[in-house]
Amino acid sequence: MAADDKPAGLIYPPIDIKAIVDKTAEHVAKSGTAFEQLIREKYEGNDKFSFIYPNDPYFAYYEHM
């Protein structure tokens, strides 16, 4: 998908968070939702991983990846 084709409302995270989001999305795509659940448990309360929750402004970006 080209940059011009981004979904409406998609907010790109700052570069430092974007790297974490991109890597996490890549690993979840390879390893499945069990890996995502592990991340949720391991990093609960860590703001750098708040994007895995639907109420976070970067969640749409994470899901899009």
PDB file of N, CA and C in Angstrom:
ATOM      1  N   MET A   1       0.843  -1.168   0.000  1.00  0.00           N
ATOM      2  CA  MET A   1       0.000   0.000   0.000  1.00  0.00           C
ATOM      3  C   MET A   1       0.890   1.233   0.000  1.00  0.00           C
ATOM      4  N   ALA A   2       0.631   2.136  -0.891  1.00  0.00           N
ATOM      5  CA  ALA A   2       1.417   3.353  -1.003  1.00  0.00           C
ATOM      6  C   ALA A   2       1.076   4.300   0.139  1.00  0.00           C
ATOM      7  N   ALA A   3       1.973   5.216   0.416  1.00  0.00           N
ATOM      8  CA  ALA A   3       1.760   6.163   1.507  1.00  0.00           C
ATOM      9  C   ALA A   3       0.480   6.970   1.300  1.00  0.00           C
ATOM     10  N   ASP A   4       0.133   7.251   0.047  1.00  0.00           N
ATOM     11  CA  ASP A   4      -1.080   8.008  -0.242  1.00  0.00           C
ATOM     12  C   ASP A   4      -2.340   7.197   0.013  1.00  0.00           C
ATOM     13  N   ASP A   5      -2.218   5.883   0.170  1.00  0.00           N
ATOM     14  CA  ASP A   5      -3.359   4.999   0.372  1.00  0.00           C
ATOM     15  C   ASP A   5      -3.625   4.693   1.839  1.00  0.00           C
ATOM     16  N   LYS A   6      -3.074   5.487   2.733  1.00  0.00           N
ATOM     17  CA  LYS A   6      -3.270   5.200   4.159  1.00  0.00           C
ATOM     18  C   LYS A   6      -4.740   5.365   4.526  1.00  0.00           C
ATOM     19  N   PRO A   7      -5.236   4.503   5.387  1.00  0.00           N
ATOM     20  CA  PRO A   7      -6.632   4.604   5.819  1.00  0.00           C
ATOM     21  C   PRO A   7      -6.904   5.924   6.543  1.00  0.00           C
ATOM     22  N   ALA A   8      -8.136   6.403   6.431  1.00  0.00           N
ATOM     23  CA  ALA A   8      -8.532   7.633   7.115  1.00  0.00           C
ATOM     24  C   ALA A   8      -8.354   7.456   8.616  1.00  0.00           C
ATOM     25  N   GLY A   9      -7.837   8.475   9.255  1.00  0.00           N
ATOM     26  CA  GLY A   9      -7.676   8.438  10.702  1.00  0.00           C
ATOM     27  C   GLY A   9      -6.411   7.761  11.185  1.00  0.00           C
ATOM     28  N   LEU A  10      -5.591   7.281  10.272  1.00  0.00           N
ATOM     29  CA  LEU A  10      -4.356   6.606  10.666  1.00  0.00           C
ATOM     30  C   LEU A  10      -3.352   7.638  11.154  1.00  0.00           C
ATOM     31  N   ILE A  11      -2.876   7.464  12.372  1.00  0.00           N
ATOM     32  CA  ILE A  11      -1.901   8.377  12.969  1.00  0.00           C
ATOM     33  C   ILE A  11      -0.572   7.641  13.064  1.00  0.00           C
ATOM     34  N   TYR A  12       0.451   8.204  12.446  1.00  0.00           N
ATOM     35  CA  TYR A  12       1.774   7.588  12.514  1.00  0.00           C
ATOM     36  C   TYR A  12       2.438   7.950  13.845  1.00  0.00           C
ATOM     37  N   PRO A  13       2.993   6.955  14.525  1.00  0.00           N
ATOM     38  CA  PRO A  13       3.672   7.234  15.797  1.00  0.00           C
ATOM     39  C   PRO A  13       5.016   7.914  15.572  1.00  0.00           C
ATOM     40  N   PRO A  14       5.567   8.537  16.616  1.00  0.00           N
ATOM     41  CA  PRO A  14       6.913   9.110  16.525  1.00  0.00           C
ATOM     42  C   PRO A  14       7.909   8.003  16.159  1.00  0.00           C
ATOM     43  N   ILE A  15       9.005   8.368  15.581  1.00  0.00           N
ATOM     44  CA  ILE A  15       9.985   7.419  15.030  1.00  0.00           C
ATOM     45  C   ILE A  15      10.427   6.370  16.057  1.00  0.00           C
ATOM     46  N   ASP A  16      10.641   6.763  17.315  1.00  0.00           N
ATOM     47  CA  ASP A  16      11.105   5.794  18.308  1.00  0.00           C
ATOM     48  C   ASP A  16      10.026   4.762  18.623  1.00  0.00           C
ATOM     49  N   ILE A  17       8.780   5.185  18.682  1.00  0.00           N
ATOM     50  CA  ILE A  17       7.672   4.262  18.926  1.00  0.00           C
ATOM     51  C   ILE A  17       7.354   3.477  17.653  1.00  0.00           C
ATOM     52  N   LYS A  18       7.469   4.115  16.498  1.00  0.00           N
ATOM     53  CA  LYS A  18       7.185   3.462  15.216  1.00  0.00           C
ATOM     54  C   LYS A  18       8.054   2.215  15.031  1.00  0.00           C
ATOM     55  N   ALA A  19       9.305   2.302  15.420  1.00  0.00           N
ATOM     56  CA  ALA A  19      10.204   1.145  15.304  1.00  0.00           C
ATOM     57  C   ALA A  19       9.693  -0.024  16.147  1.00  0.00           C
ATOM     58  N   ILE A  20       9.210   0.267  17.347  1.00  0.00           N
ATOM     59  CA  ILE A  20       8.678  -0.779  18.231  1.00  0.00           C
ATOM     60  C   ILE A  20       7.382  -1.347  17.655  1.00  0.00           C
ATOM     61  N   VAL A  21       6.513  -0.461  17.171  1.00  0.00           N
ATOM     62  CA  VAL A  21       5.247  -0.897  16.585  1.00  0.00           C
ATOM     63  C   VAL A  21       5.504  -1.795  15.379  1.00  0.00           C
ATOM     64  N   ASP A  22       6.388  -1.358  14.491  1.00  0.00           N
ATOM     65  CA  ASP A  22       6.684  -2.121  13.278  1.00  0.00           C
ATOM     66  C   ASP A  22       7.241  -3.507  13.606  1.00  0.00           C
ATOM     67  N   LYS A  23       8.195  -3.575  14.515  1.00  0.00           N
ATOM     68  CA  LYS A  23       8.792  -4.866  14.895  1.00  0.00           C
ATOM     69  C   LYS A  23       7.758  -5.771  15.560  1.00  0.00           C
ATOM     70  N   THR A  24       6.950  -5.192  16.445  1.00  0.00           N
ATOM     71  CA  THR A  24       5.932  -5.983  17.133  1.00  0.00           C
ATOM     72  C   THR A  24       4.923  -6.526  16.133  1.00  0.00           C
ATOM     73  N   ALA A  25       4.455  -5.686  15.218  1.00  0.00           N
ATOM     74  CA  ALA A  25       3.493  -6.122  14.203  1.00  0.00           C
ATOM     75  C   ALA A  25       4.081  -7.234  13.336  1.00  0.00           C
ATOM     76  N   GLU A  26       5.344  -7.103  13.006  1.00  0.00           N
ATOM     77  CA  GLU A  26       6.024  -8.125  12.199  1.00  0.00           C
ATOM     78  C   GLU A  26       6.054  -9.467  12.945  1.00  0.00           C
ATOM     79  N   HIS A  27       6.410  -9.426  14.211  1.00  0.00           N
ATOM     80  CA  HIS A  27       6.477 -10.660  15.007  1.00  0.00           C
ATOM     81  C   HIS A  27       5.094 -11.267  15.238  1.00  0.00           C
ATOM     82  N   VAL A  28       4.091 -10.431  15.459  1.00  0.00           N
ATOM     83  CA  VAL A  28       2.725 -10.935  15.646  1.00  0.00           C
ATOM     84  C   VAL A  28       2.232 -11.580  14.358  1.00  0.00           C
ATOM     85  N   ALA A  29       2.572 -10.980  13.217  1.00  0.00           N
ATOM     86  CA  ALA A  29       2.172 -11.552  11.930  1.00  0.00           C
ATOM     87  C   ALA A  29       2.791 -12.939  11.740  1.00  0.00           C
ATOM     88  N   LYS A  30       4.019 -13.117  12.200  1.00  0.00           N
ATOM     89  CA  LYS A  30       4.707 -14.408  12.059  1.00  0.00           C
ATOM     90  C   LYS A  30       4.275 -15.421  13.115  1.00  0.00           C
ATOM     91  N   SER A  31       4.087 -14.944  14.352  1.00  0.00           N
ATOM     92  CA  SER A  31       3.880 -15.854  15.478  1.00  0.00           C
ATOM     93  C   SER A  31       2.436 -15.967  15.949  1.00  0.00           C
ATOM     94  N   GLY A  32       1.589 -15.042  15.536  1.00  0.00           N
ATOM     95  CA  GLY A  32       0.173 -15.127  15.868  1.00  0.00           C
ATOM     96  C   GLY A  32      -0.233 -14.361  17.113  1.00  0.00           C
ATOM     97  N   THR A  33      -1.509 -14.498  17.426  1.00  0.00           N
ATOM     98  CA  THR A  33      -2.085 -13.729  18.525  1.00  0.00           C
ATOM     99  C   THR A  33      -1.572 -14.159  19.901  1.00  0.00           C
ATOM    100  N   ALA A  34      -1.084 -15.383  20.017  1.00  0.00           N
ATOM    101  CA  ALA A  34      -0.510 -15.820  21.294  1.00  0.00           C
ATOM    102  C   ALA A  34       0.704 -14.945  21.641  1.00  0.00           C
ATOM    103  N   PHE A  35       1.479 -14.593  20.629  1.00  0.00           N
ATOM    104  CA  PHE A  35       2.628 -13.716  20.856  1.00  0.00           C
ATOM    105  C   PHE A  35       2.157 -12.329  21.283  1.00  0.00           C
ATOM    106  N   GLU A  36       1.093 -11.846  20.656  1.00  0.00           N
ATOM    107  CA  GLU A  36       0.546 -10.546  21.025  1.00  0.00           C
ATOM    108  C   GLU A  36       0.084 -10.553  22.484  1.00  0.00           C
ATOM    109  N   GLN A  37      -0.562 -11.613  22.895  1.00  0.00           N
ATOM    110  CA  GLN A  37      -1.019 -11.727  24.276  1.00  0.00           C
ATOM    111  C   GLN A  37       0.171 -11.733  25.240  1.00  0.00           C
ATOM    112  N   LEU A  38       1.228 -12.404  24.865  1.00  0.00           N
ATOM    113  CA  LEU A  38       2.445 -12.424  25.678  1.00  0.00           C
ATOM    114  C   LEU A  38       3.001 -11.005  25.840  1.00  0.00           C
ATOM    115  N   ILE A  39       3.007 -10.249  24.759  1.00  0.00           N
ATOM    116  CA  ILE A  39       3.473  -8.855  24.804  1.00  0.00           C
ATOM    117  C   ILE A  39       2.586  -8.037  25.745  1.00  0.00           C
ATOM    118  N   ARG A  40       1.267  -8.236  25.639  1.00  0.00           N
ATOM    119  CA  ARG A  40       0.330  -7.503  26.510  1.00  0.00           C
ATOM    120  C   ARG A  40       0.623  -7.785  27.985  1.00  0.00           C
ATOM    121  N   GLU A  41       0.892  -9.039  28.308  1.00  0.00           N
ATOM    122  CA  GLU A  41       1.164  -9.422  29.692  1.00  0.00           C
ATOM    123  C   GLU A  41       2.529  -8.917  30.165  1.00  0.00           C
ATOM    124  N   LYS A  42       3.528  -9.100  29.327  1.00  0.00           N
ATOM    125  CA  LYS A  42       4.901  -8.745  29.713  1.00  0.00           C
ATOM    126  C   LYS A  42       5.095  -7.232  29.859  1.00  0.00           C
ATOM    127  N   TYR A  43       4.444  -6.457  28.988  1.00  0.00           N
ATOM    128  CA  TYR A  43       4.667  -5.013  28.969  1.00  0.00           C
ATOM    129  C   TYR A  43       3.454  -4.207  29.444  1.00  0.00           C
ATOM    130  N   GLU A  44       2.595  -4.843  30.224  1.00  0.00           N
ATOM    131  CA  GLU A  44       1.427  -4.139  30.762  1.00  0.00           C
ATOM    132  C   GLU A  44       1.883  -2.917  31.553  1.00  0.00           C
ATOM    133  N   GLY A  45       1.281  -1.786  31.253  1.00  0.00           N
ATOM    134  CA  GLY A  45       1.644  -0.545  31.931  1.00  0.00           C
ATOM    135  C   GLY A  45       2.824   0.184  31.319  1.00  0.00           C
ATOM    136  N   ASN A  46       3.485  -0.421  30.333  1.00  0.00           N
ATOM    137  CA  ASN A  46       4.613   0.215  29.661  1.00  0.00           C
ATOM    138  C   ASN A  46       4.071   1.060  28.508  1.00  0.00           C
ATOM    139  N   ASP A  47       4.226   2.365  28.594  1.00  0.00           N
ATOM    140  CA  ASP A  47       3.679   3.278  27.584  1.00  0.00           C
ATOM    141  C   ASP A  47       4.200   3.010  26.172  1.00  0.00           C
ATOM    142  N   LYS A  48       5.390   2.446  26.061  1.00  0.00           N
ATOM    143  CA  LYS A  48       5.934   2.157  24.726  1.00  0.00           C
ATOM    144  C   LYS A  48       5.168   1.054  24.009  1.00  0.00           C
ATOM    145  N   PHE A  49       4.358   0.294  24.750  1.00  0.00           N
ATOM    146  CA  PHE A  49       3.576  -0.785  24.147  1.00  0.00           C
ATOM    147  C   PHE A  49       2.073  -0.533  24.256  1.00  0.00           C
ATOM    148  N   SER A  50       1.679   0.684  24.540  1.00  0.00           N
ATOM    149  CA  SER A  50       0.250   0.984  24.672  1.00  0.00           C
ATOM    150  C   SER A  50      -0.481   0.878  23.338  1.00  0.00           C
ATOM    151  N   PHE A  51       0.257   0.889  22.236  1.00  0.00           N
ATOM    152  CA  PHE A  51      -0.351   0.796  20.906  1.00  0.00           C
ATOM    153  C   PHE A  51      -1.079  -0.522  20.670  1.00  0.00           C
ATOM    154  N   ILE A  52      -0.878  -1.521  21.510  1.00  0.00           N
ATOM    155  CA  ILE A  52      -1.557  -2.811  21.295  1.00  0.00           C
ATOM    156  C   ILE A  52      -2.976  -2.815  21.846  1.00  0.00           C
ATOM    157  N   TYR A  53      -3.391  -1.695  22.417  1.00  0.00           N
ATOM    158  CA  TYR A  53      -4.743  -1.582  22.956  1.00  0.00           C
ATOM    159  C   TYR A  53      -5.593  -0.672  22.061  1.00  0.00           C
ATOM    160  N   PRO A  54      -6.838  -1.067  21.796  1.00  0.00           N
ATOM    161  CA  PRO A  54      -7.699  -0.323  20.864  1.00  0.00           C
ATOM    162  C   PRO A  54      -7.928   1.150  21.208  1.00  0.00           C
ATOM    163  N   ASN A  55      -7.784   1.549  22.461  1.00  0.00           N
ATOM    164  CA  ASN A  55      -8.017   2.946  22.823  1.00  0.00           C
ATOM    165  C   ASN A  55      -6.799   3.839  22.591  1.00  0.00           C
ATOM    166  N   ASP A  56      -5.694   3.273  22.129  1.00  0.00           N
ATOM    167  CA  ASP A  56      -4.475   4.052  21.883  1.00  0.00           C
ATOM    168  C   ASP A  56      -4.543   4.709  20.507  1.00  0.00           C
ATOM    169  N   PRO A  57      -4.052   5.945  20.358  1.00  0.00           N
ATOM    170  CA  PRO A  57      -4.103   6.618  19.050  1.00  0.00           C
ATOM    171  C   PRO A  57      -3.291   5.917  17.954  1.00  0.00           C
ATOM    172  N   TYR A  58      -2.310   5.098  18.338  1.00  0.00           N
ATOM    173  CA  TYR A  58      -1.487   4.393  17.342  1.00  0.00           C
ATOM    174  C   TYR A  58      -1.967   2.970  17.061  1.00  0.00           C
ATOM    175  N   PHE A  59      -3.050   2.568  17.684  1.00  0.00           N
ATOM    176  CA  PHE A  59      -3.584   1.216  17.474  1.00  0.00           C
ATOM    177  C   PHE A  59      -3.937   0.976  16.013  1.00  0.00           C
ATOM    178  N   ALA A  60      -4.561   1.948  15.346  1.00  0.00           N
ATOM    179  CA  ALA A  60      -4.936   1.783  13.938  1.00  0.00           C
ATOM    180  C   ALA A  60      -3.692   1.566  13.072  1.00  0.00           C
ATOM    181  N   TYR A  61      -2.622   2.290  13.369  1.00  0.00           N
ATOM    182  CA  TYR A  61      -1.374   2.098  12.637  1.00  0.00           C
ATOM    183  C   TYR A  61      -0.846   0.669  12.854  1.00  0.00           C
ATOM    184  N   TYR A  62      -0.848   0.231  14.097  1.00  0.00           N
ATOM    185  CA  TYR A  62      -0.393  -1.125  14.447  1.00  0.00           C
ATOM    186  C   TYR A  62      -1.214  -2.164  13.700  1.00  0.00           C
ATOM    187  N   GLU A  63      -2.526  -2.029  13.716  1.00  0.00           N
ATOM    188  CA  GLU A  63      -3.398  -2.987  13.033  1.00  0.00           C
ATOM    189  C   GLU A  63      -3.179  -2.946  11.518  1.00  0.00           C
ATOM    190  N   HIS A  64      -2.888  -1.770  11.005  1.00  0.00           N
ATOM    191  CA  HIS A  64      -2.658  -1.595   9.569  1.00  0.00           C
ATOM    192  C   HIS A  64      -1.380  -2.289   9.119  1.00  0.00           C
ATOM    193  N   MET A  65      -0.402  -2.341  10.006  1.00  0.00           N
ATOM    194  CA  MET A  65       0.877  -2.953   9.658  1.00  0.00           C
ATOM    195  C   MET A  65       0.679  -4.439   9.492  1.00  0.00           C
TER     196      MET A  65
END
